[in-house]
């Protein structure tokens, strides 16, 4: 099956960049959407930062959204599920 730790994605239905992560390696635990709609043919810098239980997504150096995360991200490399 699909194994997932985390991923940065573009979600066309909402026209937003997003960060998705898993805590069990299979299911998406949460999706954090940027608030800014990207423009076509423009380069963007995306970053995700975890500090304690806060997880934030940044677009071009500006924090767009923050959520609370509990536990750890799935470690698919050491679990043998890659």
JSON list of C-alpha atoms in Angstrom, two decimals:
[
{"chain": "A", "resi": 1, "resn": "UNK", "atom": "CA", "xyz": [0.00, 0.00, 0.00]},
{"chain": "A", "resi": 2, "resn": "UNK", "atom": "CA", "xyz": [0.99, 3.66, -0.05]},
{"chain": "A", "resi": 3, "resn": "UNK", "atom": "CA", "xyz": [3.41, 4.62, 2.70]},
{"chain": "A", "resi": 4, "resn": "UNK", "atom": "CA", "xyz": [3.50, 8.21, 3.84]},
{"chain": "A", "resi": 5, "resn": "UNK", "atom": "CA", "xyz": [5.53, 10.20, 6.31]},
{"chain": "A", "resi": 6, "resn": "UNK", "atom": "CA", "xyz": [4.96, 13.72, 4.99]},
{"chain": "A", "resi": 7, "resn": "UNK", "atom": "CA", "xyz": [4.56, 15.62, 1.74]},
{"chain": "A", "resi": 8, "resn": "UNK", "atom": "CA", "xyz": [4.24, 19.12, 0.35]},
{"chain": "A", "resi": 9, "resn": "UNK", "atom": "CA", "xyz": [1.51, 19.22, -2.30]},
{"chain": "A", "resi": 10, "resn": "UNK", "atom": "CA", "xyz": [-0.54, 21.53, -4.46]},
{"chain": "A", "resi": 11, "resn": "UNK", "atom": "CA", "xyz": [-4.28, 21.00, -3.99]},
{"chain": "A", "resi": 12, "resn": "UNK", "atom": "CA", "xyz": [-5.98, 22.16, -7.16]},
{"chain": "A", "resi": 13, "resn": "UNK", "atom": "CA", "xyz": [-9.53, 22.10, -5.77]},
{"chain": "A", "resi": 14, "resn": "UNK", "atom": "CA", "xyz": [-8.63, 24.84, -3.27]},
{"chain": "A", "resi": 15, "resn": "UNK", "atom": "CA", "xyz": [-5.77, 26.38, -5.33]},
{"chain": "A", "resi": 16, "resn": "UNK", "atom": "CA", "xyz": [-3.41, 26.17, -2.35]},
{"chain": "A", "resi": 17, "resn": "UNK", "atom": "CA", "xyz": [-0.11, 24.62, -1.38]},
{"chain": "A", "resi": 18, "resn": "UNK", "atom": "CA", "xyz": [-0.41, 22.28, 1.59]},
{"chain": "A", "resi": 19, "resn": "UNK", "atom": "CA", "xyz": [1.60, 20.11, 3.96]},
{"chain": "A", "resi": 20, "resn": "UNK", "atom": "CA", "xyz": [0.23, 16.67, 4.80]},
{"chain": "A", "resi": 21, "resn": "UNK", "atom": "CA", "xyz": [1.66, 14.28, 7.34]},
{"chain": "A", "resi": 22, "resn": "UNK", "atom": "CA", "xyz": [1.07, 10.84, 8.78]},
{"chain": "A", "resi": 23, "resn": "UNK", "atom": "CA", "xyz": [1.69, 9.48, 12.26]},
{"chain": "A", "resi": 24, "resn": "UNK", "atom": "CA", "xyz": [1.05, 5.84, 11.33]},
{"chain": "A", "resi": 25, "resn": "UNK", "atom": "CA", "xyz": [2.71, 5.67, 7.88]},
{"chain": "A", "resi": 26, "resn": "UNK", "atom": "CA", "xyz": [-0.56, 5.01, 6.02]},
{"chain": "A", "resi": 27, "resn": "UNK", "atom": "CA", "xyz": [-3.23, 7.62, 6.79]},
{"chain": "A", "resi": 28, "resn": "UNK", "atom": "CA", "xyz": [-3.00, 11.40, 6.48]},
{"chain": "A", "resi": 29, "resn": "UNK", "atom": "CA", "xyz": [-3.29, 12.78, 10.02]},
{"chain": "A", "resi": 30, "resn": "UNK", "atom": "CA", "xyz": [-3.73, 16.43, 9.02]},
{"chain": "A", "resi": 31, "resn": "UNK", "atom": "CA", "xyz": [-3.50, 18.84, 6.08]},
{"chain": "A", "resi": 32, "resn": "UNK", "atom": "CA", "xyz": [-2.24, 22.37, 6.64]},
{"chain": "A", "resi": 33, "resn": "UNK", "atom": "CA", "xyz": [-3.25, 24.76, 3.83]},
{"chain": "A", "resi": 34, "resn": "UNK", "atom": "CA", "xyz": [-1.49, 27.98, 2.89]},
{"chain": "A", "resi": 35, "resn": "UNK", "atom": "CA", "xyz": [-3.81, 30.98, 2.86]},
{"chain": "A", "resi": 36, "resn": "UNK", "atom": "CA", "xyz": [-2.29, 32.54, -0.28]},
{"chain": "A", "resi": 37, "resn": "UNK", "atom": "CA", "xyz": [-3.42, 31.29, -3.67]},
{"chain": "A", "resi": 38, "resn": "UNK", "atom": "CA", "xyz": [-0.35, 30.78, -5.88]},
{"chain": "A", "resi": 39, "resn": "UNK", "atom": "CA", "xyz": [-0.10, 32.40, -9.29]},
{"chain": "A", "resi": 40, "resn": "UNK", "atom": "CA", "xyz": [0.79, 30.40, -12.39]},
{"chain": "A", "resi": 41, "resn": "UNK", "atom": "CA", "xyz": [4.42, 30.58, -13.61]},
{"chain": "A", "resi": 42, "resn": "UNK", "atom": "CA", "xyz": [5.69, 32.07, -10.32]},
{"chain": "A", "resi": 43, "resn": "UNK", "atom": "CA", "xyz": [8.33, 30.34, -8.18]},
{"chain": "A", "resi": 44, "resn": "UNK", "atom": "CA", "xyz": [7.62, 29.99, -4.46]},
{"chain": "A", "resi": 45, "resn": "UNK", "atom": "CA", "xyz": [9.65, 28.95, -1.44]},
{"chain": "A", "resi": 46, "resn": "UNK", "atom": "CA", "xyz": [7.79, 26.58, 0.90]},
{"chain": "A", "resi": 47, "resn": "UNK", "atom": "CA", "xyz": [8.96, 25.55, 4.36]},
{"chain": "A", "resi": 48, "resn": "UNK", "atom": "CA", "xyz": [7.44, 23.64, 7.25]},
{"chain": "A", "resi": 49, "resn": "UNK", "atom": "CA", "xyz": [8.73, 24.12, 10.79]},
{"chain": "A", "resi": 50, "resn": "UNK", "atom": "CA", "xyz": [7.91, 22.12, 13.89]},
{"chain": "A", "resi": 51, "resn": "UNK", "atom": "CA", "xyz": [8.55, 23.68, 17.28]},
{"chain": "A", "resi": 52, "resn": "UNK", "atom": "CA", "xyz": [7.33, 21.49, 20.13]},
{"chain": "A", "resi": 53, "resn": "UNK", "atom": "CA", "xyz": [3.70, 20.74, 19.37]},
{"chain": "A", "resi": 54, "resn": "UNK", "atom": "CA", "xyz": [3.30, 23.56, 16.81]},
{"chain": "A", "resi": 55, "resn": "UNK", "atom": "CA", "xyz": [3.65, 22.87, 13.10]},
{"chain": "A", "resi": 56, "resn": "UNK", "atom": "CA", "xyz": [3.69, 25.87, 10.73]},
{"chain": "A", "resi": 57, "resn": "UNK", "atom": "CA", "xyz": [3.81, 26.24, 6.96]},
{"chain": "A", "resi": 58, "resn": "UNK", "atom": "CA", "xyz": [5.62, 29.22, 5.42]},
{"chain": "A", "resi": 59, "resn": "UNK", "atom": "CA", "xyz": [5.29, 30.65, 1.93]},
{"chain": "A", "resi": 60, "resn": "UNK", "atom": "CA", "xyz": [8.14, 32.94, 0.84]},
{"chain": "A", "resi": 61, "resn": "UNK", "atom": "CA", "xyz": [9.19, 33.38, 4.48]},
{"chain": "A", "resi": 62, "resn": "UNK", "atom": "CA", "xyz": [5.75, 34.35, 5.79]},
{"chain": "A", "resi": 63, "resn": "UNK", "atom": "CA", "xyz": [3.88, 32.02, 8.13]},
{"chain": "A", "resi": 64, "resn": "UNK", "atom": "CA", "xyz": [0.62, 31.07, 6.44]},
{"chain": "A", "resi": 65, "resn": "UNK", "atom": "CA", "xyz": [-0.88, 28.60, 8.92]},
{"chain": "A", "resi": 66, "resn": "UNK", "atom": "CA", "xyz": [-0.14, 26.77, 12.16]},
{"chain": "A", "resi": 67, "resn": "UNK", "atom": "CA", "xyz": [-1.60, 23.66, 13.72]},
{"chain": "A", "resi": 68, "resn": "UNK", "atom": "CA", "xyz": [-0.96, 21.54, 16.78]},
{"chain": "A", "resi": 69, "resn": "UNK", "atom": "CA", "xyz": [0.64, 18.15, 16.30]},
{"chain": "A", "resi": 70, "resn": "UNK", "atom": "CA", "xyz": [0.88, 15.40, 18.89]},
{"chain": "A", "resi": 71, "resn": "UNK", "atom": "CA", "xyz": [3.16, 12.42, 18.57]},
{"chain": "A", "resi": 72, "resn": "UNK", "atom": "CA", "xyz": [5.75, 11.93, 15.88]},
{"chain": "A", "resi": 73, "resn": "UNK", "atom": "CA", "xyz": [5.68, 11.79, 12.12]},
{"chain": "A", "resi": 74, "resn": "UNK", "atom": "CA", "xyz": [5.78, 8.29, 10.73]},
{"chain": "A", "resi": 75, "resn": "UNK", "atom": "CA", "xyz": [9.32, 7.04, 10.12]},
{"chain": "A", "resi": 76, "resn": "UNK", "atom": "CA", "xyz": [8.79, 4.83, 7.08]},
{"chain": "A", "resi": 77, "resn": "UNK", "atom": "CA", "xyz": [12.50, 4.32, 6.46]},
{"chain": "A", "resi": 78, "resn": "UNK", "atom": "CA", "xyz": [13.26, 2.64, 9.78]},
{"chain": "A", "resi": 79, "resn": "UNK", "atom": "CA", "xyz": [9.96, 0.75, 9.99]},
{"chain": "A", "resi": 80, "resn": "UNK", "atom": "CA", "xyz": [10.72, -1.37, 6.92]},
{"chain": "A", "resi": 81, "resn": "UNK", "atom": "CA", "xyz": [7.64, -0.14, 5.06]},
{"chain": "A", "resi": 82, "resn": "UNK", "atom": "CA", "xyz": [9.44, 1.81, 2.34]}
]
